[in-house]
């Protein structure tokens, strides 16, 4: 759930995600226990919506929040249309019937969806996550910065003073544009504040203190034993004595950095 809410996809807004969770639960329950013909109708409508969402994601360049990050809308749209065509071809011959049993099946499915969506609304993924699993702005404000001396001795310096920390990726054009705009001079910094950059995107994260560049002249690295933390790059964290006081990531990073640093002329 955290990855979806932290992204820029169609389901990044929590109320929308909860609504979809509830609807998908209701649909699943109805398909299991509902009338054959109406289950077919619901399946057709569902894949029409899925196809529309995939097409919209392609047109707008957004993530469709599909099965995984590796399966984008350009792969999902042909799949959705194929399933839709297959389902349409096996239309049951039963005529449309509306009766009390059908009303009960629909009502029961909707109640199940509401219960699951309601339960999901009380779930706080941030409270149940390891700080080193998700480096997200909303999760870390007012908390200790987790990339510290336990991971590398040089990071002990982050526990004292004021710091601006950037987390970027080499394959992130947005990150490169941001650094070119505000850190054409890699040693740029605000008064009474030091800088640090972490290069995400692999099980090894190069980092550099007092120099903001995707390819710093010299660098040291953190090696993650299993998988790197999830981060919505670019991410900006302001620290005071090792505690995150302000942070922004993803699309919010632009406006945040604009408030903090002058653009390169």
Short mmCIF file of N, CA and C in Angstrom, two decimals, residues 180-185 261-265:
data_model
loop_
_atom_site.label_atom_id
_atom_site.label_comp_id
_atom_site.label_asym_id
_atom_site.label_seq_id
_atom_site.Cartn_x
_atom_site.Cartn_y
_atom_site.Cartn_z
N UNK A 180 20.44 20.04 -11.78
CA UNK A 180 20.97 21.03 -12.72
C UNK A 180 20.43 22.42 -12.39
N UNK A 181 19.19 22.47 -11.89
CA UNK A 181 18.56 23.76 -11.62
C UNK A 181 19.06 24.39 -10.33
N UNK A 182 19.33 23.57 -9.31
CA UNK A 182 19.66 24.13 -8.00
C UNK A 182 21.07 23.80 -7.52
N UNK A 183 21.73 22.82 -8.15
CA UNK A 183 23.05 22.42 -7.69
C UNK A 183 24.03 22.31 -8.85
N UNK A 184 23.99 23.29 -9.75
CA UNK A 184 25.00 23.34 -10.82
C UNK A 184 26.39 23.42 -10.19
N UNK A 185 26.47 24.13 -9.07
CA UNK A 185 27.67 24.08 -8.24
C UNK A 185 27.40 23.03 -7.16
N UNK A 261 16.20 26.88 -2.04
CA UNK A 261 17.43 27.20 -2.76
C UNK A 261 17.15 28.11 -3.94
N UNK A 262 18.08 29.03 -4.25
CA UNK A 262 17.94 29.83 -5.47
C UNK A 262 18.28 29.00 -6.70
N UNK A 263 17.56 29.23 -7.79
CA UNK A 263 17.85 28.52 -9.03
C UNK A 263 19.15 29.01 -9.63
N UNK A 264 19.82 28.12 -10.37
CA UNK A 264 21.04 28.49 -11.07
C UNK A 264 20.70 29.47 -12.19
N UNK A 265 21.38 30.62 -12.27
CA UNK A 265 21.06 31.60 -13.33
C UNK A 265 21.23 31.00 -14.71
#
